PDB file of C-alpha atoms and ligand atoms in Angstrom:
ATOM      1  CA  PHE A   1      51.582  -8.770-124.797  1.00 76.00           C
ATOM      2  CA  ILE A   2      54.488  -6.704-123.550  1.00 80.00           C
ATOM      3  CA  VAL A   3      57.809  -7.470-124.880  1.00 85.00           C
ATOM      4  CA  TYR A   4      61.162  -6.878-123.210  1.00 85.00           C
ATOM      5  CA  GLY A   5      64.700  -7.062-125.053  1.00 86.00           C
ATOM      6  CA  VAL A   6      67.624  -7.397-122.976  1.00 87.00           C
ATOM      7  CA  PRO A   7      71.007  -7.290-124.992  1.00 87.00           C
ATOM      8  CA  ILE A   8      73.431 -10.069-124.732  1.00 88.00           C
ATOM      9  CA  ILE A   9      77.195  -9.176-124.438  1.00 86.00           C
ATOM     10  CA  GLY A  10      80.079 -11.931-124.554  1.00 84.00           C
ATOM     11  CA  ALA A  11      83.466 -10.971-123.881  1.00 82.00           C
ATOM     12  CA  ASN A  12      85.223  -8.348-125.742  1.00 82.00           C
ATOM     13  CA  ASN A  13      81.927  -6.579-125.729  1.00 84.00           C
ATOM     14  CA  VAL A  14      81.214  -8.738-128.715  1.00 85.00           C
ATOM     15  CA  TRP A  15      77.295  -8.371-129.113  1.00 84.00           C
ATOM     16  CA  LYS A  16      76.003 -12.033-129.107  1.00 86.00           C
ATOM     17  CA  GLY A  17      72.114 -11.584-129.564  1.00 89.00           C
ATOM     18  CA  VAL A  18      68.807 -10.436-127.679  1.00 89.00           C
ATOM     19  CA  LEU A  19      66.896 -11.847-124.835  1.00 89.00           C
ATOM     20  CA  LEU A  20      63.091 -11.420-125.965  1.00 89.00           C
ATOM     21  CA  VAL A  21      60.837 -11.860-122.951  1.00 88.00           C
ATOM     22  CA  PHE A  22      56.979 -11.720-124.061  1.00 86.00           C
ATOM     23  CA  HIS A  23      54.942 -11.163-121.079  1.00 82.00           C
ATOM     24  CA  ASP A  24      50.927 -12.085-121.386  1.00 83.00           C
ATOM     25  CA  ILE A  25      49.121  -9.261-120.096  1.00 82.00           C
ATOM     26  CA  SER A  26      45.630 -10.007-121.251  1.00 84.00           C
ATOM     27  CA  GLU A  27      44.412 -11.546-117.902  1.00 84.00           C
ATOM     28  CA  ILE A  28      45.795  -8.336-116.126  1.00 86.00           C
ATOM     29  CA  LYS A  29      43.721  -6.256-118.444  1.00 87.00           C
ATOM     30  CA  LYS A  30      40.587  -8.260-118.122  1.00 86.00           C
ATOM     31  CA  LEU A  31      41.037  -7.765-114.193  1.00 87.00           C
ATOM     32  CA  GLU A  32      41.481  -3.759-114.634  1.00 89.00           C
ATOM     33  CA  GLN A  33      38.618  -3.876-117.203  1.00 89.00           C
ATOM     34  CA  MET A  34      36.163  -5.724-114.806  1.00 86.00           C
ATOM     35  CA  ARG A  35      37.499  -3.760-111.632  1.00 88.00           C
ATOM     36  CA  LYS A  36      36.608  -0.536-113.919  1.00 91.00           C
ATOM     37  CA  ASP A  37      33.164  -1.839-114.871  1.00 90.00           C
ATOM     38  CA  PHE A  38      32.110  -3.016-111.300  1.00 90.00           C
ATOM     39  CA  VAL A  39      33.220   0.727-109.960  1.00 92.00           C
ATOM     40  CA  ALA A  40      30.943   2.213-112.553  1.00 93.00           C
ATOM     41  CA  ASN A  41      28.165   0.033-111.839  1.00 92.00           C
ATOM     42  CA  VAL A  42      28.607   0.602-108.251  1.00 93.00           C
ATOM     43  CA  SER A  43      28.656   4.163-108.825  1.00 94.00           C
ATOM     44  CA  HIS A  44      25.242   4.189-111.194  1.00 92.00           C
ATOM     45  CA  GLU A  45      23.530   1.884-108.596  1.00 92.00           C
ATOM     46  CA  LEU A  46      24.256   4.489-105.770  1.00 94.00           C
ATOM     47  CA  LYS A  47      23.673   7.558-107.847  1.00 95.00           C
ATOM     48  CA  THR A  48      19.959   6.342-108.920  1.00 92.00           C
ATOM     49  CA  PRO A  49      18.271   6.319-105.601  1.00 94.00           C
ATOM     50  CA  VAL A  50      20.176   9.328-104.472  1.00 97.00           C
ATOM     51  CA  THR A  51      18.907  11.480-107.442  1.00 97.00           C
ATOM     52  CA  SER A  52      15.603  10.324-106.522  1.00 96.00           C
ATOM     53  CA  ILE A  53      15.706  11.024-102.587  1.00 97.00           C
ATOM     54  CA  LYS A  54      17.257  14.580-103.340  1.00 98.00           C
ATOM     55  CA  GLY A  55      14.402  15.641-106.218  1.00 97.00           C
ATOM     56  CA  PHE A  56      11.651  14.472-104.144  1.00 97.00           C
ATOM     57  CA  THR A  57      12.678  16.361-100.938  1.00 97.00           C
ATOM     58  CA  GLU A  58      13.582  19.303-102.970  1.00 97.00           C
ATOM     59  CA  THR A  59      10.276  19.505-104.463  1.00 97.00           C
ATOM     60  CA  LEU A  60       8.252  19.038-100.807  1.00 97.00           C
ATOM     61  CA  LEU A  61      10.537  22.204 -99.149  1.00 96.00           C
ATOM     62  CA  ASP A  62       9.576  24.251-102.521  1.00 96.00           C
ATOM     63  CA  GLY A  63       6.071  24.073-101.294  1.00 93.00           C
ATOM     64  CA  ALA A  64       4.659  20.498-102.332  1.00 92.00           C
ATOM     65  CA  MET A  65       4.541  19.586 -98.824  1.00 92.00           C
ATOM     66  CA  ASN A  66       1.459  21.925 -97.788  1.00 94.00           C
ATOM     67  CA  ASN A  67      -0.385  19.190 -99.594  1.00 94.00           C
ATOM     68  CA  LYS A  68      -0.608  16.474 -96.986  1.00 95.00           C
ATOM     69  CA  GLU A  69      -1.648  13.661 -99.633  1.00 95.00           C
ATOM     70  CA  THR A  70       1.920  14.817-101.727  1.00 96.00           C
ATOM     71  CA  LEU A  71       3.653  14.960 -98.795  1.00 96.00           C
ATOM     72  CA  GLN A  72       2.755  11.418 -97.451  1.00 97.00           C
ATOM     73  CA  SER A  73       3.326   9.684-101.293  1.00 97.00           C
ATOM     74  CA  PHE A  74       6.760  11.724-101.257  1.00 97.00           C
ATOM     75  CA  LEU A  75       7.776  10.473 -98.045  1.00 97.00           C
ATOM     76  CA  SER A  76       7.025   7.282 -98.637  1.00 97.00           C
ATOM     77  CA  ILE A  77       9.167   7.242-101.982  1.00 96.00           C
ATOM     78  CA  ILE A  78      11.889   8.823-100.049  1.00 97.00           C
ATOM     79  CA  LEU A  79      11.744   6.052 -97.236  1.00 97.00           C
ATOM     80  CA  LYS A  80      11.904   3.218-100.340  1.00 95.00           C
ATOM     81  CA  GLU A  81      14.792   4.698-101.986  1.00 95.00           C
ATOM     82  CA  SER A  82      16.532   4.756 -98.716  1.00 96.00           C
ATOM     83  CA  ASP A  83      15.947   1.352 -97.976  1.00 94.00           C
ATOM     84  CA  ARG A  84      17.205   0.513-101.424  1.00 93.00           C
ATOM     85  CA  LEU A  85      20.430   2.271-100.711  1.00 95.00           C
ATOM     86  CA  GLN A  86      20.634   0.575 -97.602  1.00 96.00           C
ATOM     87  CA  SER A  87      20.534  -2.747 -99.037  1.00 94.00           C
ATOM     88  CA  LEU A  88      22.782  -1.978-101.763  1.00 95.00           C
ATOM     89  CA  ILE A  89      25.430  -0.996 -99.333  1.00 96.00           C
ATOM     90  CA  GLN A  90      24.795  -4.104 -96.934  1.00 95.00           C
ATOM     91  CA  ASP A  91      25.596  -6.528-100.115  1.00 96.00           C
ATOM     92  CA  LEU A  92      28.671  -4.292-101.223  1.00 96.00           C
ATOM     93  CA  LEU A  93      29.779  -4.563 -97.688  1.00 95.00           C
ATOM     94  CA  GLU A  94      28.934  -8.473 -97.838  1.00 94.00           C
ATOM     95  CA  LEU A  95      30.637  -8.851-100.922  1.00 94.00           C
ATOM     96  CA  SER A  96      33.543  -7.076 -99.980  1.00 93.00           C
ATOM     97  CA  LYS A  97      34.082  -9.177 -96.697  1.00 93.00           C
ATOM     98  CA  ILE A  98      33.632 -12.576 -98.464  1.00 93.00           C
ATOM     99  CA  GLU A  99      36.207 -11.872-101.208  1.00 89.00           C
ATOM    100  CA  GLN A 100      38.557 -10.577 -98.648  1.00 88.00           C
ATOM    101  CA  GLN A 101      41.594 -12.492 -98.677  1.00 85.00           C
ATOM    102  CA  GLY A 102      41.630 -13.431 -94.766  1.00 85.00           C
ATOM    103  CA  PHE A 103      37.808 -14.392 -94.964  1.00 89.00           C
ATOM    104  CA  ARG A 104      36.802 -16.882 -92.418  1.00 90.00           C
ATOM    105  CA  LEU A 105      33.711 -19.072 -92.328  1.00 93.00           C
ATOM    106  CA  ASN A 106      32.249 -19.672 -89.131  1.00 93.00           C
ATOM    107  CA  ILE A 107      31.913 -23.149 -89.189  1.00 94.00           C
ATOM    108  CA  GLN A 108      29.668 -25.342 -86.925  1.00 94.00           C
ATOM    109  CA  SER A 109      27.152 -28.167 -86.842  1.00 94.00           C
ATOM    110  CA  ILE A 110      24.007 -27.106 -88.581  1.00 95.00           C
ATOM    111  CA  ASP A 111      20.375 -29.113 -89.136  1.00 95.00           C
ATOM    112  CA  LEU A 112      19.582 -28.252 -92.321  1.00 96.00           C
ATOM    113  CA  TYR A 113      15.935 -29.223 -92.096  1.00 95.00           C
ATOM    114  CA  SER A 114      15.155 -26.412 -89.229  1.00 96.00           C
ATOM    115  CA  LEU A 115      16.962 -23.836 -91.082  1.00 97.00           C
ATOM    116  CA  LEU A 116      14.951 -24.509 -94.371  1.00 97.00           C
ATOM    117  CA  LYS A 117      11.933 -24.408 -92.183  1.00 97.00           C
ATOM    118  CA  ASP A 118      13.018 -20.980 -90.683  1.00 98.00           C
ATOM    119  CA  VAL A 119      13.913 -19.195 -93.650  1.00 98.00           C
ATOM    120  CA  LEU A 120      10.339 -20.619 -95.082  1.00 98.00           C
ATOM    121  CA  LYS A 121       8.458 -19.096 -91.863  1.00 98.00           C
ATOM    122  CA  LEU A 122      10.609 -15.791 -92.693  1.00 98.00           C
ATOM    123  CA  LEU A 123       9.146 -15.364 -96.203  1.00 98.00           C
ATOM    124  CA  GLU A 124       5.863 -16.865 -95.624  1.00 97.00           C
ATOM    125  CA  GLY A 125       4.170 -13.188 -95.343  1.00 97.00           C
ATOM    126  CA  LYS A 126       5.739 -12.003 -98.851  1.00 96.00           C
ATOM    127  CA  ALA A 127       4.461 -15.272-100.450  1.00 97.00           C
ATOM    128  CA  ASN A 128       1.201 -15.109 -98.833  1.00 97.00           C
ATOM    129  CA  THR A 129       0.638 -11.721-100.518  1.00 96.00           C
ATOM    130  CA  LYS A 130       1.411 -13.346-104.032  1.00 95.00           C
ATOM    131  CA  ASN A 131      -0.757 -16.659-103.352  1.00 96.00           C
ATOM    132  CA  ILE A 132       2.402 -18.499-103.752  1.00 97.00           C
ATOM    133  CA  GLN A 133       2.133 -21.996-102.063  1.00 97.00           C
ATOM    134  CA  PHE A 134       5.467 -23.433-100.316  1.00 98.00           C
ATOM    135  CA  GLU A 135       6.159 -27.375-100.927  1.00 97.00           C
ATOM    136  CA  PHE A 136       8.786 -28.733 -98.559  1.00 97.00           C
ATOM    137  CA  HIS A 137       9.560 -32.352 -98.991  1.00 95.00           C
ATOM    138  CA  CYS A 138      12.526 -34.135 -96.984  1.00 93.00           C
ATOM    139  CA  LYS A 139      12.355 -37.727 -96.023  1.00 89.00           C
ATOM    140  CA  LEU A 140      14.218 -36.898 -92.909  1.00 86.00           C
ATOM    141  CA  ASN A 141      13.651 -34.719 -90.158  1.00 83.00           C
ATOM    142  CA  GLN A 142      17.213 -33.888 -89.366  1.00 86.00           C
ATOM    143  CA  VAL A 143      20.123 -33.831 -92.109  1.00 90.00           C
ATOM    144  CA  ARG A 144      23.244 -32.516 -89.854  1.00 92.00           C
ATOM    145  CA  ILE A 145      26.099 -30.425 -92.235  1.00 94.00           C
ATOM    146  CA  LYS A 146      29.258 -28.644 -90.998  1.00 93.00           C
ATOM    147  CA  GLY A 147      28.934 -25.071 -92.031  1.00 95.00           C
ATOM    148  CA  ASP A 148      28.382 -21.422 -91.120  1.00 96.00           C
ATOM    149  CA  LEU A 149      24.983 -20.857 -90.011  1.00 96.00           C
ATOM    150  CA  ASP A 150      24.590 -16.965 -90.613  1.00 96.00           C
ATOM    151  CA  ARG A 151      25.836 -17.380 -94.176  1.00 96.00           C
ATOM    152  CA  LEU A 152      23.992 -20.720 -95.205  1.00 97.00           C
ATOM    153  CA  LYS A 153      20.810 -19.026 -94.165  1.00 97.00           C
ATOM    154  CA  GLN A 154      21.356 -15.909 -96.447  1.00 97.00           C
ATOM    155  CA  VAL A 155      22.022 -18.102 -99.126  1.00 98.00           C
ATOM    156  CA  PHE A 156      18.799 -20.207 -98.847  1.00 98.00           C
ATOM    157  CA  ILE A 157      17.164 -16.363 -98.133  1.00 97.00           C
ATOM    158  CA  ASN A 158      18.253 -14.898-101.374  1.00 97.00           C
ATOM    159  CA  LEU A 159      17.344 -17.958-103.467  1.00 98.00           C
ATOM    160  CA  ILE A 160      13.776 -18.749-102.345  1.00 98.00           C
ATOM    161  CA  ASN A 161      13.282 -14.829-102.312  1.00 97.00           C
ATOM    162  CA  ASN A 162      14.373 -14.942-105.537  1.00 97.00           C
ATOM    163  CA  ALA A 163      11.981 -17.643-106.458  1.00 97.00           C
ATOM    164  CA  ILE A 164       8.817 -15.683-104.901  1.00 97.00           C
ATOM    165  CA  THR A 165      10.079 -12.644-106.665  1.00 95.00           C
ATOM    166  CA  TYR A 166      10.091 -14.131-110.143  1.00 96.00           C
ATOM    167  CA  THR A 167       7.023 -16.007-109.895  1.00 96.00           C
ATOM    168  CA  PRO A 168       3.867 -14.471-110.743  1.00 93.00           C
ATOM    169  CA  GLY A 169       0.891 -14.899-108.476  1.00 87.00           C
ATOM    170  CA  ASP A 170      -1.037 -18.486-107.593  1.00 92.00           C
ATOM    171  CA  GLY A 171       2.582 -20.196-108.294  1.00 96.00           C
ATOM    172  CA  VAL A 172       4.437 -22.861-105.991  1.00 97.00           C
ATOM    173  CA  VAL A 173       8.197 -22.649-104.452  1.00 98.00           C
ATOM    174  CA  SER A 174       9.353 -26.328-103.870  1.00 98.00           C
ATOM    175  CA  ILE A 175      12.032 -27.087-101.565  1.00 98.00           C
ATOM    176  CA  ASN A 176      13.748 -30.408-101.802  1.00 97.00           C
ATOM    177  CA  LEU A 177      16.585 -31.583 -99.496  1.00 96.00           C
ATOM    178  CA  LEU A 178      18.185 -34.910 -99.923  1.00 94.00           C
ATOM    179  CA  ASP A 179      20.628 -35.800 -97.936  1.00 91.00           C
ATOM    180  CA  SER A 180      23.282 -38.513 -99.965  1.00 86.00           C
ATOM    181  CA  ASP A 181      26.539 -40.295 -99.266  1.00 82.00           C
ATOM    182  CA  GLY A 182      28.908 -37.491 -98.009  1.00 85.00           C
ATOM    183  CA  LYS A 183      26.971 -34.770 -99.507  1.00 93.00           C
ATOM    184  CA  VAL A 184      23.582 -33.047 -99.035  1.00 96.00           C
ATOM    185  CA  ARG A 185      21.448 -31.646-101.978  1.00 96.00           C
ATOM    186  CA  ILE A 186      19.006 -28.678-101.656  1.00 97.00           C
ATOM    187  CA  SER A 187      17.006 -27.470-104.645  1.00 98.00           C
ATOM    188  CA  VAL A 188      14.647 -24.615-104.966  1.00 98.00           C
ATOM    189  CA  LYS A 189      12.298 -24.671-107.768  1.00 98.00           C
ATOM    190  CA  ASP A 190       9.547 -22.251-109.209  1.00 98.00           C
ATOM    191  CA  THR A 191       6.916 -22.116-111.420  1.00 97.00           C
ATOM    192  CA  GLY A 192       7.833 -18.409-112.401  1.00 96.00           C
ATOM    193  CA  VAL A 193       9.070 -16.265-115.421  1.00 96.00           C
ATOM    194  CA  GLY A 194      12.222 -18.857-115.989  1.00 97.00           C
ATOM    195  CA  ILE A 195      15.506 -17.697-117.338  1.00 97.00           C
ATOM    196  CA  SER A 196      16.782 -18.051-121.257  1.00 95.00           C
ATOM    197  CA  LYS A 197      19.630 -20.089-122.138  1.00 94.00           C
ATOM    198  CA  GLU A 198      21.634 -16.979-122.985  1.00 94.00           C
ATOM    199  CA  ASP A 199      21.068 -15.408-119.450  1.00 95.00           C
ATOM    200  CA  ILE A 200      21.556 -18.394-117.312  1.00 96.00           C
ATOM    201  CA  PRO A 201      25.586 -18.433-117.429  1.00 93.00           C
ATOM    202  CA  ARG A 202      25.561 -14.204-116.650  1.00 94.00           C
ATOM    203  CA  ILE A 203      23.230 -14.405-113.787  1.00 96.00           C
ATOM    204  CA  PHE A 204      25.949 -14.975-111.090  1.00 96.00           C
ATOM    205  CA  GLU A 205      27.666 -11.832-112.258  1.00 94.00           C
ATOM    206  CA  ARG A 206      27.556  -8.837-109.989  1.00 93.00           C
ATOM    207  CA  PHE A 207      24.512  -6.407-110.970  1.00 93.00           C
ATOM    208  CA  TYR A 208      23.255  -8.593-114.160  1.00 92.00           C
ATOM    209  CA  ARG A 209      19.561  -8.640-114.030  1.00 92.00           C
ATOM    210  CA  VAL A 210      17.702 -10.171-116.948  1.00 92.00           C
ATOM    211  CA  ASP A 211      14.625  -7.514-116.093  1.00 87.00           C
ATOM    212  CA  ARG A 212      15.980  -4.753-114.197  1.00 83.00           C
ATOM    213  CA  ALA A 213      12.709  -3.153-113.717  1.00 82.00           C
ATOM    214  CA  ARG A 214      11.077  -6.238-112.179  1.00 80.00           C
ATOM    215  CA  SER A 215      14.317  -6.668-109.747  1.00 82.00           C
ATOM    216  CA  ARG A 216      14.345  -2.866-109.085  1.00 80.00           C
ATOM    217  CA  ASN A 217      10.483  -3.157-108.003  1.00 82.00           C
ATOM    218  CA  SER A 218      11.268  -5.806-105.515  1.00 82.00           C
ATOM    219  CA  GLY A 219      13.857  -4.334-104.119  1.00 83.00           C
ATOM    220  CA  GLY A 220      16.646  -6.406-105.637  1.00 88.00           C
ATOM    221  CA  THR A 221      20.040  -5.256-105.802  1.00 93.00           C
ATOM    222  CA  GLY A 222      21.437  -7.534-108.513  1.00 94.00           C
ATOM    223  CA  LEU A 223      24.253  -8.611-105.832  1.00 96.00           C
ATOM    224  CA  GLY A 224      22.299 -11.551-104.441  1.00 96.00           C
ATOM    225  CA  LEU A 225      23.117 -14.667-106.562  1.00 97.00           C
ATOM    226  CA  ALA A 226      26.678 -13.295-106.678  1.00 96.00           C
ATOM    227  CA  ILE A 227      27.320 -13.475-103.141  1.00 97.00           C
ATOM    228  CA  VAL A 228      25.397 -16.989-103.211  1.00 97.00           C
ATOM    229  CA  LYS A 229      27.818 -18.313-105.240  1.00 96.00           C
ATOM    230  CA  HIS A 230      30.635 -16.907-103.468  1.00 95.00           C
ATOM    231  CA  LEU A 231      29.492 -18.520-100.427  1.00 96.00           C
ATOM    232  CA  MET A 232      28.959 -21.720-101.980  1.00 96.00           C
ATOM    233  CA  GLU A 233      32.666 -21.463-103.079  1.00 93.00           C
ATOM    234  CA  ALA A 234      33.778 -20.649 -99.851  1.00 93.00           C
ATOM    235  CA  HIS A 235      32.121 -23.687 -98.210  1.00 94.00           C
ATOM    236  CA  HIS A 236      33.533 -25.999-101.055  1.00 93.00           C
ATOM    237  CA  GLY A 237      29.927 -26.757-102.316  1.00 95.00           C
ATOM    238  CA  SER A 238      28.286 -25.927-105.945  1.00 96.00           C
ATOM    239  CA  ILE A 239      25.138 -24.375-107.281  1.00 97.00           C
ATOM    240  CA  SER A 240      23.443 -24.890-110.800  1.00 97.00           C
ATOM    241  CA  VAL A 241      20.628 -23.898-112.598  1.00 98.00           C
ATOM    242  CA  LYS A 242      18.125 -25.510-114.653  1.00 97.00           C
ATOM    243  CA  SER A 243      15.313 -23.341-116.177  1.00 97.00           C
ATOM    244  CA  LYS A 244      13.161 -22.770-119.087  1.00 95.00           C
ATOM    245  CA  LEU A 245      11.649 -19.700-120.260  1.00 95.00           C
ATOM    246  CA  GLY A 246       8.064 -19.290-119.065  1.00 93.00           C
ATOM    247  CA  GLU A 247       8.280 -22.392-117.085  1.00 96.00           C
ATOM    248  CA  GLY A 248       9.903 -21.935-114.088  1.00 97.00           C
ATOM    249  CA  SER A 249      13.741 -22.151-112.842  1.00 98.00           C
ATOM    250  CA  GLU A 250      15.273 -24.571-110.204  1.00 98.00           C
ATOM    251  CA  PHE A 251      18.429 -23.773-108.384  1.00 98.00           C
ATOM    252  CA  ILE A 252      20.366 -26.843-107.270  1.00 98.00           C
ATOM    253  CA  ILE A 253      22.818 -26.599-104.185  1.00 97.00           C
ATOM    254  CA  GLU A 254      25.249 -29.542-103.240  1.00 96.00           C
ATOM    255  CA  LEU A 255      27.242 -28.665-100.161  1.00 96.00           C
ATOM    256  CA  PRO A 256      29.845 -31.514 -98.202  1.00 93.00           C
ATOM    257  CA  LYS A 257      28.710 -32.524 -95.157  1.00 87.00           C
ATOM    258  CA  GLU A 258      31.836 -31.731 -93.481  1.00 81.00           C
ATOM    259  CA  VAL A 259      33.779 -28.328 -95.387  1.00 70.00           C
ATOM    260  CA  ILE A 260      37.318 -29.911 -95.833  1.00 62.00           C
ATOM    261  CA  LEU A 261      39.483 -26.579 -95.069  1.00 59.00           C
ATOM    262  CA  LYS A 262      42.534 -26.073 -96.841  1.00 55.00           C
ATOM    263  CA  ASP A 263      46.079 -24.771 -95.177  1.00 50.00           C
ATOM    264  CA  GLY A 264      45.357 -21.521 -93.404  1.00 50.00           C
ATOM    265  CA  GLU A 265      41.359 -21.432 -93.084  1.00 55.00           C
ATOM    266  CA  SER A 266      39.975 -21.925 -89.654  1.00 49.00           C
TER     267      SER A 266
HETATM  268  P1  ADP B   1      18.218  -9.328-108.120  1.00 67.55           P
HETATM  269  O1  ADP B   1      18.370  -8.474-106.568  1.00 67.55           O
HETATM  270  O2  ADP B   1      18.086  -8.360-109.190  1.00 67.55           O
HETATM  271  O3  ADP B   1      17.013 -10.663-107.794  1.00 67.55           O
HETATM  272  P2  ADP B   1      20.287 -11.694-108.157  1.00 67.55           P
HETATM  273  O4  ADP B   1      21.454 -11.591-108.194  1.00 67.55           O
HETATM  274  O5  ADP B   1      19.385 -12.117-106.774  1.00 67.55           O
HETATM  275  O6  ADP B   1      19.488 -10.125-108.247  1.00 67.55           O
HETATM  276  O7  ADP B   1      19.887 -12.309-109.749  1.00 67.55           O
HETATM  277  C1  ADP B   1      20.076 -11.770-110.809  1.00 67.55           C
HETATM  278  C2  ADP B   1      19.227 -12.131-112.015  1.00 67.55           C
HETATM  279  O8  ADP B   1      18.785 -13.290-112.257  1.00 67.55           O
HETATM  280  C3  ADP B   1      17.631 -11.535-111.358  1.00 67.55           C
HETATM  281  O9  ADP B   1      17.756 -10.075-111.665  1.00 67.55           O
HETATM  282  C4  ADP B   1      16.694 -12.457-112.425  1.00 67.55           C
HETATM  283  O10 ADP B   1      16.876 -11.809-113.515  1.00 67.55           O
HETATM  284  C5  ADP B   1      17.421 -13.766-112.665  1.00 67.55           C
HETATM  285  N1  ADP B   1      16.951 -14.744-111.604  1.00 67.55           N
HETATM  286  C6  ADP B   1      17.425 -15.129-109.970  1.00 67.55           C
HETATM  287  N2  ADP B   1      16.521 -15.687-109.736  1.00 67.55           N
HETATM  288  C7  ADP B   1      15.608 -16.060-110.479  1.00 67.55           C
HETATM  289  C8  ADP B   1      14.238 -16.821-110.672  1.00 67.55           C
HETATM  290  N3  ADP B   1      13.898 -17.795-109.459  1.00 67.55           N
HETATM  291  N4  ADP B   1      13.421 -16.818-111.488  1.00 67.55           N
HETATM  292  C9  ADP B   1      13.733 -16.094-112.936  1.00 67.55           C
HETATM  293  N5  ADP B   1      15.045 -15.231-112.765  1.00 67.55           N
HETATM  294  C10 ADP B   1      15.817 -15.074-111.617  1.00 67.55           C
END
């Protein structure tokens, strides 16, 4: 609390009392702490690949590049770390764009059935390398909603890509698309590692990862679900998770068919 005191003086300079104003700044302090944590996290995440790129380049210049095998192996590490930096910067830019005051969705009519089919085709290669089967359940062959095509594509890529990443080989990733009154429901279910009860509320936080090494190895930035959550809010939809450690996870999205825009949105 911050307390301000103002003396109350009556006629003839008679002291009548003090007006005390209590200002609750706990929310402001919390936001300030979150901002500081975010800057510290971003700096750390950027520093790691840069340090690695610098180290490997210096070793190569110091003579290691005379060996062709070492050269090849170090260059592929440098490329991988550069890719990592690029994804991180892309995700940070996207997150900051979505959080801007004047952020607007580009609303259009979308067929979710074909959008999901496209995303599955895009991720088929990665699933094949782990022998993961896709299952797609939908009773209709067209489900139309109003939304932002590129942003919703990004949401499904993030969720299905995570389902593949966090499922060991030979698993199944199933997508369910349900069309109900005024709403659609899309679920992405996997037979993967699952998420503990304690971790579930935290996975939508920026940079929160249950298993840092697994996320890092798969090229994850730790920002995917934070972006998904923001995009769901922008669409006036919701996202929830059901999961059991060691059994698998299910991410459920509900979207209104028509995005009802608030004043000032277009
Ligand atoms: P990342 O880039 O690390 O995947 P995300 O924001 O997409 O970042 O996810 C945050 C964390 O949530 C992941 O690091 C992982 O620990 C957990 N997670 C996300 N999706 C799944 C899933 N399908 N199964 C198990 N854990 C998951």
